[in-house]
Coordinates of C-alpha atoms and ligand atoms in Angstrom, one line a residue:
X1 CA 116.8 131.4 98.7
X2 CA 116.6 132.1 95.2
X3 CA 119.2 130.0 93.4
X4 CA 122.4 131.7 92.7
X5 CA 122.6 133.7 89.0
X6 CA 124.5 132.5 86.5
X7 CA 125.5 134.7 83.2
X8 CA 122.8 135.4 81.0
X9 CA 124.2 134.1 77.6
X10 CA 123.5 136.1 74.8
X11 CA 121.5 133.5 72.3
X12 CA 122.2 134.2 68.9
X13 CA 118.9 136.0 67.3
X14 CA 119.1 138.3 64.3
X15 CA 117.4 141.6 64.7
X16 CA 115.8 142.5 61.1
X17 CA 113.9 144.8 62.0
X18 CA 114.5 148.2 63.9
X19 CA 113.3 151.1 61.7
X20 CA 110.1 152.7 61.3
X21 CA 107.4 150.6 59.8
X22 CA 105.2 152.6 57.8
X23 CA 103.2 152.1 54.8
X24 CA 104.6 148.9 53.7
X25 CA 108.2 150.6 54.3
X26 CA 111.4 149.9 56.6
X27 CA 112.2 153.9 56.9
X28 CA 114.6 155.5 59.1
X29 CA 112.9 158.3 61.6
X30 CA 112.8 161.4 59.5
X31 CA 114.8 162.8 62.2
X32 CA 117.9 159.8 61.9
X33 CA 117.7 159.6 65.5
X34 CA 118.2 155.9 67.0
X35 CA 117.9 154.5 70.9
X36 CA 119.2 151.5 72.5
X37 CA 117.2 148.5 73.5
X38 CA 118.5 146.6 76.3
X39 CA 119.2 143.2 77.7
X40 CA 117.6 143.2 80.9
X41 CA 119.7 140.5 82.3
X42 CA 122.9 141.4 81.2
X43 CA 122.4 145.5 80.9
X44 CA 124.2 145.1 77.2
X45 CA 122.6 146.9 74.1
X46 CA 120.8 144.5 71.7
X47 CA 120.1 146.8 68.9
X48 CA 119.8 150.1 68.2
X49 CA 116.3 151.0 66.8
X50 CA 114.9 154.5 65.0
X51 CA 113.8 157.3 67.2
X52 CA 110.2 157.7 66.0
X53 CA 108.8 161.3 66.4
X54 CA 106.1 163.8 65.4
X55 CA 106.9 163.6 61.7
X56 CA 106.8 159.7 61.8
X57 CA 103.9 159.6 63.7
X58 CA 102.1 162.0 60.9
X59 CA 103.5 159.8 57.8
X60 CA 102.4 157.1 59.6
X61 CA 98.5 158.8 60.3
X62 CA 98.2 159.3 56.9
X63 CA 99.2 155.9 55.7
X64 CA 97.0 154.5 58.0
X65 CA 94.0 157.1 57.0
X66 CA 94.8 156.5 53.2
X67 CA 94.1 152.6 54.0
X68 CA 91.3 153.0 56.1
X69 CA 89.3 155.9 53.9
X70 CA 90.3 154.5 50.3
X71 CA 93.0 151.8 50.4
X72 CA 92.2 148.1 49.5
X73 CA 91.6 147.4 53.7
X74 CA 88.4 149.6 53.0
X75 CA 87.0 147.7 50.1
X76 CA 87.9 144.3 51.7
X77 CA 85.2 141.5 52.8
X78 CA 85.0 141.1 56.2
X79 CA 85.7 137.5 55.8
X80 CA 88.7 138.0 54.3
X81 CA 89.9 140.6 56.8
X82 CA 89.6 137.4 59.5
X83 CA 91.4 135.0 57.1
X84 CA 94.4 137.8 56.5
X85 CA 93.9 137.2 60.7
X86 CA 94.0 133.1 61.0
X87 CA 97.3 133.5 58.7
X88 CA 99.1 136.0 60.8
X89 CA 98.0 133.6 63.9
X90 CA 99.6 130.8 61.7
X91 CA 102.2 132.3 60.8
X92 CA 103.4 133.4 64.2
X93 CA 102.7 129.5 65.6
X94 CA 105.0 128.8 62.8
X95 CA 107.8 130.8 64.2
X96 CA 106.8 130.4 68.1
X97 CA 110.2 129.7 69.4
X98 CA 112.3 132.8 67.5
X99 CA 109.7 135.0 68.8
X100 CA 109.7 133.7 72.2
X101 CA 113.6 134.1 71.9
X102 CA 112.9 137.5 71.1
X103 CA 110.6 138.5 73.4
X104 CA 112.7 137.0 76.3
X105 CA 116.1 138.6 75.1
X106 CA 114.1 142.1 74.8
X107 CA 112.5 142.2 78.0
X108 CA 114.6 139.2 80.2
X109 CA 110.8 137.1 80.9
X110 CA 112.0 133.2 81.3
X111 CA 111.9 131.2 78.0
X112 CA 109.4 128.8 79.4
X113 CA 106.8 131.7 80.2
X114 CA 107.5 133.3 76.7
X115 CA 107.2 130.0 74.2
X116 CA 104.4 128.7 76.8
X117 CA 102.5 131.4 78.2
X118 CA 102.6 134.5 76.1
X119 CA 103.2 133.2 72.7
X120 CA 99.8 131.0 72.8
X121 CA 98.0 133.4 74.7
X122 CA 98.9 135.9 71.6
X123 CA 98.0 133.2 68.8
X124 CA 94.6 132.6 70.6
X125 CA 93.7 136.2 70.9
X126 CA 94.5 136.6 67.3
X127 CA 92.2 133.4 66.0
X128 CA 89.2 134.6 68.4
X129 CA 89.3 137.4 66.4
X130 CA 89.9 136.6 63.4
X131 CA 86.5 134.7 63.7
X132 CA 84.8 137.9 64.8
X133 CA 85.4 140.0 61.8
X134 CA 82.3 138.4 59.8
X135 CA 80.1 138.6 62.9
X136 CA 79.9 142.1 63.9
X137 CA 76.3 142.9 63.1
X138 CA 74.0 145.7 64.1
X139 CA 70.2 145.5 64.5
X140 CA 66.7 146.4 63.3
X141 CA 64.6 148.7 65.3
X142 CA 60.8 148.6 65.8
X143 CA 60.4 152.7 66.3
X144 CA 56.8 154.3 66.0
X145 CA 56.3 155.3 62.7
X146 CA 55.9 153.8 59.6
X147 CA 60.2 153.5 58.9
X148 CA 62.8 150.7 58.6
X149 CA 65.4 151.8 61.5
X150 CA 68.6 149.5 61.7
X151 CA 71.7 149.8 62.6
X152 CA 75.3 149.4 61.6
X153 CA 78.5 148.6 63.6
X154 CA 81.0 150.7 61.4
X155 CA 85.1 150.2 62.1
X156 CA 86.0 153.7 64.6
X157 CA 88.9 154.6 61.8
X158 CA 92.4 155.1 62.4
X159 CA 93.3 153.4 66.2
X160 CA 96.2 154.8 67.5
X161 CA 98.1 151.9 70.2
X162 CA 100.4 152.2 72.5
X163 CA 101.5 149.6 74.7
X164 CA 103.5 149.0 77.8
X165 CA 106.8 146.6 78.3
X166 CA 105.5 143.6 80.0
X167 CA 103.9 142.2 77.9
X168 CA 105.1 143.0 74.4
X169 CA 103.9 140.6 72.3
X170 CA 100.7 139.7 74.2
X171 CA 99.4 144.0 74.8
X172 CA 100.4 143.7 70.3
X173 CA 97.8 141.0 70.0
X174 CA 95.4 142.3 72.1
X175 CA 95.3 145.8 70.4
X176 CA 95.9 144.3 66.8
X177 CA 93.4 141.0 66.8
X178 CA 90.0 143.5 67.6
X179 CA 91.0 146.9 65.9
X180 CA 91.7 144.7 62.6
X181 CA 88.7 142.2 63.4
X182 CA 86.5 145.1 63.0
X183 CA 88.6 147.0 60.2
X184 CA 90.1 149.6 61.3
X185 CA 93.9 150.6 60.4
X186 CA 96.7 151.1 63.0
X187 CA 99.0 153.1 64.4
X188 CA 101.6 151.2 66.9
X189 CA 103.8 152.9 69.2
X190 CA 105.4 150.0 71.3
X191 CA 107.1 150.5 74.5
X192 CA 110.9 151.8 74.4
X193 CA 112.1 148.9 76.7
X194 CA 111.0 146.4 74.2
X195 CA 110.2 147.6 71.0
X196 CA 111.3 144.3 68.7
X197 CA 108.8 141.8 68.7
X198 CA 106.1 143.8 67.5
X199 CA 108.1 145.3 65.2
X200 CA 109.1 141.5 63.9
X201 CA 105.1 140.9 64.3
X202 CA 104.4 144.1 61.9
X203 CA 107.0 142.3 59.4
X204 CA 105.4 139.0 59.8
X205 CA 102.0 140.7 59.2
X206 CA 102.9 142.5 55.4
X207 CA 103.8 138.4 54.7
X208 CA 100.7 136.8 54.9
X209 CA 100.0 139.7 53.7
X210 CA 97.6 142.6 55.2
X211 CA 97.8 145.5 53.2
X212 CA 100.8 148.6 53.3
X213 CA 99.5 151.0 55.6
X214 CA 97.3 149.0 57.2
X215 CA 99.5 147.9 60.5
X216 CA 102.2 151.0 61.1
X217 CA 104.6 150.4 63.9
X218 CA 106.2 154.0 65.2
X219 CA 108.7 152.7 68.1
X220 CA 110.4 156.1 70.2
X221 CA 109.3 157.6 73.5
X222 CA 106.4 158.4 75.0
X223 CA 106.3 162.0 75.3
X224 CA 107.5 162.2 72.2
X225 CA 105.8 159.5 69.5
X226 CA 103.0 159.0 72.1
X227 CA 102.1 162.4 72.6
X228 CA 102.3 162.8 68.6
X229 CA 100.0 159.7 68.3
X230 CA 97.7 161.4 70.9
X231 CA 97.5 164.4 69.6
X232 CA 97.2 163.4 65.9
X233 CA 94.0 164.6 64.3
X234 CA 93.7 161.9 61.5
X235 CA 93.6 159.1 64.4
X236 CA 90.3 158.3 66.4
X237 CA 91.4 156.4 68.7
X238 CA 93.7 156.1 71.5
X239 CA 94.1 152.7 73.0
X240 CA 96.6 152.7 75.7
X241 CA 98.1 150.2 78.6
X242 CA 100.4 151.7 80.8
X243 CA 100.2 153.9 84.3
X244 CA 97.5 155.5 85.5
X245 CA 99.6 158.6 85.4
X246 CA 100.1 159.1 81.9
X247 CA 96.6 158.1 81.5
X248 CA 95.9 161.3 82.5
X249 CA 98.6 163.3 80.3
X250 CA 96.7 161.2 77.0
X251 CA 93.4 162.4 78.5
X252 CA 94.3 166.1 78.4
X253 CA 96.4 166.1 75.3
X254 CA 93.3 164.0 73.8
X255 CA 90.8 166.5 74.8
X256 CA 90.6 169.0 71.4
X257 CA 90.2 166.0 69.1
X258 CA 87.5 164.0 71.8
X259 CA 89.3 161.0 70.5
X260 CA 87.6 157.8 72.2
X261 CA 89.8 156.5 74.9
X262 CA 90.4 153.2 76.0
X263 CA 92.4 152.7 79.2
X264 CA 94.1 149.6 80.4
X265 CA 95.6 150.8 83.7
X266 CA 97.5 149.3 86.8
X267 CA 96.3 148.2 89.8
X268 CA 97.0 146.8 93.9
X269 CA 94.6 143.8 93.5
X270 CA 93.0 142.1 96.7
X271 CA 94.0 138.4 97.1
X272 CA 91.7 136.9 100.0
X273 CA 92.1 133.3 101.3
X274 CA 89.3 132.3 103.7
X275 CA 90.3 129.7 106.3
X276 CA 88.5 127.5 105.1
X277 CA 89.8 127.4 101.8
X278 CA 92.5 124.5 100.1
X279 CA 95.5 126.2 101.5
X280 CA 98.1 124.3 99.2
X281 CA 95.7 125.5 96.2
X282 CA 95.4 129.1 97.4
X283 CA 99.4 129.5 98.4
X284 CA 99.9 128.4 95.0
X285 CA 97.8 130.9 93.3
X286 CA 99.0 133.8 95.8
X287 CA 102.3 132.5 94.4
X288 CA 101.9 132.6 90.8
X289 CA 99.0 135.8 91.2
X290 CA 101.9 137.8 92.5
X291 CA 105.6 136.4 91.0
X292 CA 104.2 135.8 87.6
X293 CA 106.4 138.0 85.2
X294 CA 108.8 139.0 87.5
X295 CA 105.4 141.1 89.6
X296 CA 105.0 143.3 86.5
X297 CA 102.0 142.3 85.8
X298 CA 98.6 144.9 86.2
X299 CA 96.9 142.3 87.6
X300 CA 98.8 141.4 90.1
X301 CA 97.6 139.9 93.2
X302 CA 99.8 142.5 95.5
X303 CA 98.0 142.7 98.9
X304 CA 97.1 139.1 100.3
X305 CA 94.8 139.2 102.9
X306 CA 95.0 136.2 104.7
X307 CA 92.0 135.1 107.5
X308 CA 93.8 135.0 110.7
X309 CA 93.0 132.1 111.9
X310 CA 95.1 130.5 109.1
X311 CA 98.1 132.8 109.1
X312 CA 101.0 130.1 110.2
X313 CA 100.1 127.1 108.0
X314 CA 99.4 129.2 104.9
X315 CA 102.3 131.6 105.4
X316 CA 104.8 128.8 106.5
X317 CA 103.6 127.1 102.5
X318 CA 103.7 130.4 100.5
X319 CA 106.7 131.2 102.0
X320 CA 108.7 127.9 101.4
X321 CA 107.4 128.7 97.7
X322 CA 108.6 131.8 97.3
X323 CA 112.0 131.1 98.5
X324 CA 112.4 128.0 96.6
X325 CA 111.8 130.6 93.1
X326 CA 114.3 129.8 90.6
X327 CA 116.0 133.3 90.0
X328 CA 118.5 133.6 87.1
X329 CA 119.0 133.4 83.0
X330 CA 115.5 134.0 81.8
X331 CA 117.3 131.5 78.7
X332 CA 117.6 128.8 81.3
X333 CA 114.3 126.4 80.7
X334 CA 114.7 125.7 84.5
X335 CA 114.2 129.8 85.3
X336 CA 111.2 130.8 87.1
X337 CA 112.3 134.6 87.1
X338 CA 114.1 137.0 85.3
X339 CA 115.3 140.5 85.8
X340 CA 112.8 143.4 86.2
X341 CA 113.1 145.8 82.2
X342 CA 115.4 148.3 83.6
X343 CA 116.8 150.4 86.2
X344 CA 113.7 152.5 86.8
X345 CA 111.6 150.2 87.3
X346 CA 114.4 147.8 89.7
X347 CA 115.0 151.3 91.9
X348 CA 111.1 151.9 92.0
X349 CA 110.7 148.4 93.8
X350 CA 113.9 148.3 95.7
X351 CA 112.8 151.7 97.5
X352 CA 109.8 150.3 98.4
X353 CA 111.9 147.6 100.0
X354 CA 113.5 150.0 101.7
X355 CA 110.0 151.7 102.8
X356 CA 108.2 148.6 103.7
X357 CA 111.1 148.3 106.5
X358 CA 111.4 151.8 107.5
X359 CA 107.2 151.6 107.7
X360 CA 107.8 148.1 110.2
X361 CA 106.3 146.0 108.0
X362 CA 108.3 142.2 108.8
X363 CA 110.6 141.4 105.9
X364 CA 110.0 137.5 106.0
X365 CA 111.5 136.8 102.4
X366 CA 113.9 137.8 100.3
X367 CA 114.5 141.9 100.1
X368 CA 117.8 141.9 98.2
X369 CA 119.5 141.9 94.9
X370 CA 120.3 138.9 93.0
X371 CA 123.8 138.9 91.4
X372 CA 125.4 142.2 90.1
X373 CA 124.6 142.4 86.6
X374 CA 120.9 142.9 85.7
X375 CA 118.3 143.8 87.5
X376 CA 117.1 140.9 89.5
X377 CA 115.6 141.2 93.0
X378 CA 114.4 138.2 95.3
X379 CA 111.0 137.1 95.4
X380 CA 110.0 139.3 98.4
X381 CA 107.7 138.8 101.2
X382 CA 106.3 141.7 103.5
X383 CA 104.3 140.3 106.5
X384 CA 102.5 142.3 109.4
X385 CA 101.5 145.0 106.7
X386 CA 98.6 147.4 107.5
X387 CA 96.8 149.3 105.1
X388 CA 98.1 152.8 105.9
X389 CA 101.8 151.6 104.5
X390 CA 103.0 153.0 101.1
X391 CA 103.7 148.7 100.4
X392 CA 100.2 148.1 100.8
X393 CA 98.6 151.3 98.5
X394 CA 101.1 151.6 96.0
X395 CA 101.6 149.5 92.8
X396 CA 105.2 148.4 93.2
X397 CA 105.3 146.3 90.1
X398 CA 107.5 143.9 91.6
X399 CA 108.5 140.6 93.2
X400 CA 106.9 142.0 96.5
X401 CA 103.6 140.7 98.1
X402 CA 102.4 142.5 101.1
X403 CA 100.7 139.9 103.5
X404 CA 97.5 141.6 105.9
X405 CA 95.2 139.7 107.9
X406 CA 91.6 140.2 108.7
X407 CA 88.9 138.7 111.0
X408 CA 85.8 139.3 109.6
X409 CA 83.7 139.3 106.2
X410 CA 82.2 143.0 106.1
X411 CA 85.7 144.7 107.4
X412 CA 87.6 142.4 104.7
X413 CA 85.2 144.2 101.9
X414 CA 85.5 147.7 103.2
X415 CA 89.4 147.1 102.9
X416 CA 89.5 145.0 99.8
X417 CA 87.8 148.4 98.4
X418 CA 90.4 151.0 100.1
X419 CA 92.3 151.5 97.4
X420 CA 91.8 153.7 93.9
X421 CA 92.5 150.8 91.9
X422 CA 89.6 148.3 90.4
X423 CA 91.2 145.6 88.2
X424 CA 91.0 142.7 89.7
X425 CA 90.2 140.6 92.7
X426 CA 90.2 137.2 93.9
X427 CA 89.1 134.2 96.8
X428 CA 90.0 131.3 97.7
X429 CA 87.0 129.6 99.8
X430 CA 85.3 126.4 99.4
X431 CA 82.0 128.4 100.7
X432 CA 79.7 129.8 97.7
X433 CA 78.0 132.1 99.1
X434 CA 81.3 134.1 100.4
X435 CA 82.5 133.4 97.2
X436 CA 79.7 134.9 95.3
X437 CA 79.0 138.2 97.9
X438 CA 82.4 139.1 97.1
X439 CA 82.5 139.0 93.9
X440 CA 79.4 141.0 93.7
X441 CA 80.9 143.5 96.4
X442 CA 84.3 144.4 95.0
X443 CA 85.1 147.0 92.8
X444 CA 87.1 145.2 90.3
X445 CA 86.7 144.4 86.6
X446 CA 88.1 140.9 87.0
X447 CA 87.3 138.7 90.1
X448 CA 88.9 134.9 90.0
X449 CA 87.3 132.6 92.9
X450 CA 89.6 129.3 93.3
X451 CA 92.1 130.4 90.5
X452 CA 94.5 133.4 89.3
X453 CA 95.6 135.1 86.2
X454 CA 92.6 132.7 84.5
X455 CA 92.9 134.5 81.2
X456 CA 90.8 133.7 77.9
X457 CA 90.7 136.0 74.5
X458 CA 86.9 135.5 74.8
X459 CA 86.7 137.2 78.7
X460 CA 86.3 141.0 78.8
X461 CA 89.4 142.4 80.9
X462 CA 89.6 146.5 82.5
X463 CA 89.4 148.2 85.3
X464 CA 86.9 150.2 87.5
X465 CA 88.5 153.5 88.9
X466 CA 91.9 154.3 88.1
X467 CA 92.0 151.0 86.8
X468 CA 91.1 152.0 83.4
X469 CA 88.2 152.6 80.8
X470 CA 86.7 150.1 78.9
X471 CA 87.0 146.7 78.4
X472 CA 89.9 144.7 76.2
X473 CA 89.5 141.2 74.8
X474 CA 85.8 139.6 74.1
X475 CA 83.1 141.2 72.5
X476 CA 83.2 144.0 74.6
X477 CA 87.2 144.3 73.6
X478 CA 85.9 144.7 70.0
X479 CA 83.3 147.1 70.2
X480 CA 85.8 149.3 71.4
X481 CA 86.8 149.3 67.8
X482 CA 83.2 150.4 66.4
X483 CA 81.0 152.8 66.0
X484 CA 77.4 152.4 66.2
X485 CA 75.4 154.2 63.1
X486 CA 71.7 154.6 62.6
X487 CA 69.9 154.3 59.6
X488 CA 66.2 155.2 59.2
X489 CA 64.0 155.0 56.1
X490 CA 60.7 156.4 55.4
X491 CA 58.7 153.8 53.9
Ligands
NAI501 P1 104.1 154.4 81.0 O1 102.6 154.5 81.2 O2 104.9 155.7 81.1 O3 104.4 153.7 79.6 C1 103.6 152.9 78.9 C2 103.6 153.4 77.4 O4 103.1 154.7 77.3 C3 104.9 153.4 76.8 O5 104.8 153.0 75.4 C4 105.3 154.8 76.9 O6 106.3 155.2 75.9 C5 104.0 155.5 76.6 N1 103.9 156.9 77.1 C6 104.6 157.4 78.2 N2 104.3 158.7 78.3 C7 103.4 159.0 77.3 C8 102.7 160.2 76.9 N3 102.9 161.4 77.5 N4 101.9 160.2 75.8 C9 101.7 159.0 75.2 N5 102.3 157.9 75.5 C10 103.2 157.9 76.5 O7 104.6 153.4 82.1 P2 106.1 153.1 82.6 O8 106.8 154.5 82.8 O9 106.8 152.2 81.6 O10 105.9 152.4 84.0 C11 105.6 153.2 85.1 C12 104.6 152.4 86.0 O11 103.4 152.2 85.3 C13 105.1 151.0 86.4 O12 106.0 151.0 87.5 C14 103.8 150.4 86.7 O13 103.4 150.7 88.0 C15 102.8 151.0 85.7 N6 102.6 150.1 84.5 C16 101.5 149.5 84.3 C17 101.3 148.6 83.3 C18 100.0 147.9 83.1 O14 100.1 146.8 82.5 N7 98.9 148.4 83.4 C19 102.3 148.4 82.3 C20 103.5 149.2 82.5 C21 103.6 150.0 83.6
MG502 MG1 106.7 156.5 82.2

């Protein structure tokens, strides 16, 4: 089983920056409140950071709408809005391994996923845009008449971001690289588990040098800087990752400014291996599809449904995987995975443990807690799971995959599709056409065939259904950012 824990040491990182960033300025909330962010893996307080509110949020607004209406961000070339880009993508290459130290002390993900999977995923993301920003064009119009008729792809305005804990770096650079591409000003309320490494990002960004007020970081809570952010009638735009649930609140609260909404939601994601697909290949990407970030990933591939036929030979591999996952000090290069962010979100997936059982699902791996200090849980297998079960409808967010099996092609759709989530799918087959009818048949926004978590700043990424709204990252991501103006003129 998962290898046995040993203490989390503290690395030494300085923490610079914890207040308020707002126009160019490190500012205490007007309030003088402060929270805690933890250590995930050893429960202790890393810093205490200010408690953005309402009045934070609206200095911030109004920086952000000074830059965007008359500050130098408005008067600035477009190519030199993707160069200010390329040198915050430099910049944070340059300093790779403190942020990855960061990122991995605020939220407990292993050192090797933060300095090799997020951090280049981030600098990428920021470079693709970067070379968007002086290629956003709009178009000429043949209408009936005799008139010139074009368009323009104008920057929205003021986007106002807020971004879940999983990711914290990564969900910055995805919100940052396109808003700023097409030149708009931000607002940033990060997630109150992990608020540092964007805040480090915003400092890193006034370096290279992007303009005061352009990039404002707000950290606090949700219902309290989020709903501000929301409700806010100097910002445009709410982009948001995080649950379907509060989705909703930001929809309503939303509703008497119409702001545009972009949604980045969660989902129970259909893995499907076909007998006749390379077993070894396909229990290693149900491995990494589901286990990957400690499960809390929105993509995750959470209900496996496994062609009968092959059930023993691929369950006997992904199970010898998944209890052969190196559990402890996410600052151990040799750790696969780290604690889940907090308590929260380690009882939410250690009920539905306890439910999975109580439903008779077969607990085949793992089920318990790892250690006593931070919240680590076993990589956890449920077998014999039918659809009905809270395990296989619910997002759990965690280190549990629930295992179903299936017989036939058209019965394997209709249940790939039970479910109100749409953000991703995949199948493992070696056949094209089954390949290529499911991904035309399942409501998902992302479908991998032969391959998980295949992620590229250039691919459009959402979700159908609760899911989400909209698309992030490619062109798609960026046009999120933009309004579309028409001009006619009587010749
Ligand atoms: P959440 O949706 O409550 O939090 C995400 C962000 O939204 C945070 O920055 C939070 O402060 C903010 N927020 C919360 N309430 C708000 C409000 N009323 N107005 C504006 N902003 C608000 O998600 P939470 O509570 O962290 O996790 C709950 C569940 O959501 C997880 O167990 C998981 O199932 C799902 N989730 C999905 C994510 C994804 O990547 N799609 C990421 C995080 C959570
Ligand atoms: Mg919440």
């Amino acid at each position: 089983m998962s290898s046995t824990l040993t203490k989390a040491e503290k690395p030494s990182i300085k923490i610079e920056h914890t207040q308020c960033f707002i126009d160019g300025k490190w500012e205490a909330a007007a309030s003088g409140k402060t929270f805690a962010t933890y250590n995930p893996a050893t429960e202790e307080v890393i810093a205490e950071v200010a408690e953005g509110d309402a009045a934070d949020i609206d200095r911030a607004a109004k920086a952000a709408r000074r830059a965007f209406d008359s500050g130098p961000w408005s008067k600035m070339d477009a190519r030199d809005r993707g160069r200010l880009l390329y040198r915050l993508a430099d910049a944070i290459e340059d300093r790779a391994d403190e942020l990855a130290a960061l990122e991995t002390l605020d939220n407990g993900k292993p050192i090797s996923e933060s300095r090799q999977g997020d951090l280049p995923l981030v600098i990428d993301c920021l470079r693709y845009y970067a070379g968007f920003a002086d290629k956003i064009q709009g178009s000429t119009i043949p209408i009936r008449g005799n008139f010139l008729c074009y368009t323009r792809r104008e920057p929205v305005g003021v986007a106002g971001q807020i971004i879940p804990w999983n990711f914290p770096m990564l969900m910055t650079a995805w919100k940052w690289g396109p808003a700023l591409a097409a030149g708009c000003t931000i607002v940033m309320k990060p997630a109150e588990q992990t608020p540092l490494t964007c805040l480090r990002m915003a400092a890193i960004a006034q370096e290279v040098g992007f303009p005061d007020g352009v990039i404002n970081v707000v950290p606090g809570f949700g219902p309290t800087a989020g709903a501000a952010t929301v409700k806010h009638p100097l910002i445009d735009k709410i982009a948001f990752t995080g649950e379907h649930i509060t989705a909703r609140i930001i929809t309503r609260d939303s509703a008497e400014s119409l702001k545009r909404l972009t949604f980045e939601l969660g989902g129970k994601s259909p893995n499907v291996v076909m007998a006749d697909a390379d077993l070894d290949a396909a229990a290693q990407g149900a491995y990494i599809g589901l286990y990957l970030n400690q499960g809390q990933c929105c993509c995750a591939g959470s209900r496996l449904f496994v062609e009968s036929s092959i059930r023993e030979p691929f369950m006997e591999k992904l199970s010898a995987l998944a209890a052969a996952r190196k559990v402890g000090d996410p600052f151990d290069s040799q750790t696969e995975q780290g604690p889940q962010i907090d308590q929260n979100q380690f009882d939410k997936v250690m009920k539905y443990i306890d439910q999975g059982q109580s439903e008779g699902a077969n607990l085949l791996v793992g089920g318990k807690r790892v250690g006593e200090c931070g919240y680590f849980i076993e990589p956890t297998i449920f077998d014999n799971v039918s659809d009905q079960m809270s395990i296989a409808k619910d997002e759990i967010f965690g280190p549990v995959l629930s295992v179903l099996t299936f017989d036939d092609k058209e019965e394997l759709i209709r249940r790939a599709n039970d479910t109100f989530y749409g953000l991703a799918a995949a199948i493992w087959t070696r056949d094209l056409s089954t390949a290529h009818e499911f991904a035309a048949r399942v409501r998902a926004g992302t479908v991998w065939i032969n391959c998980y978590d295949a992620f590229d700043a250039a691919a459009p990424f959402g979700g159908f259904k609760l899911s989400g709204h909209g698309r992030e990252l490619g062109e798609e991501g960026l046009r999120a950012y933009t309004e579309n103006k028409t001009v006619t003129v009587k010749l």
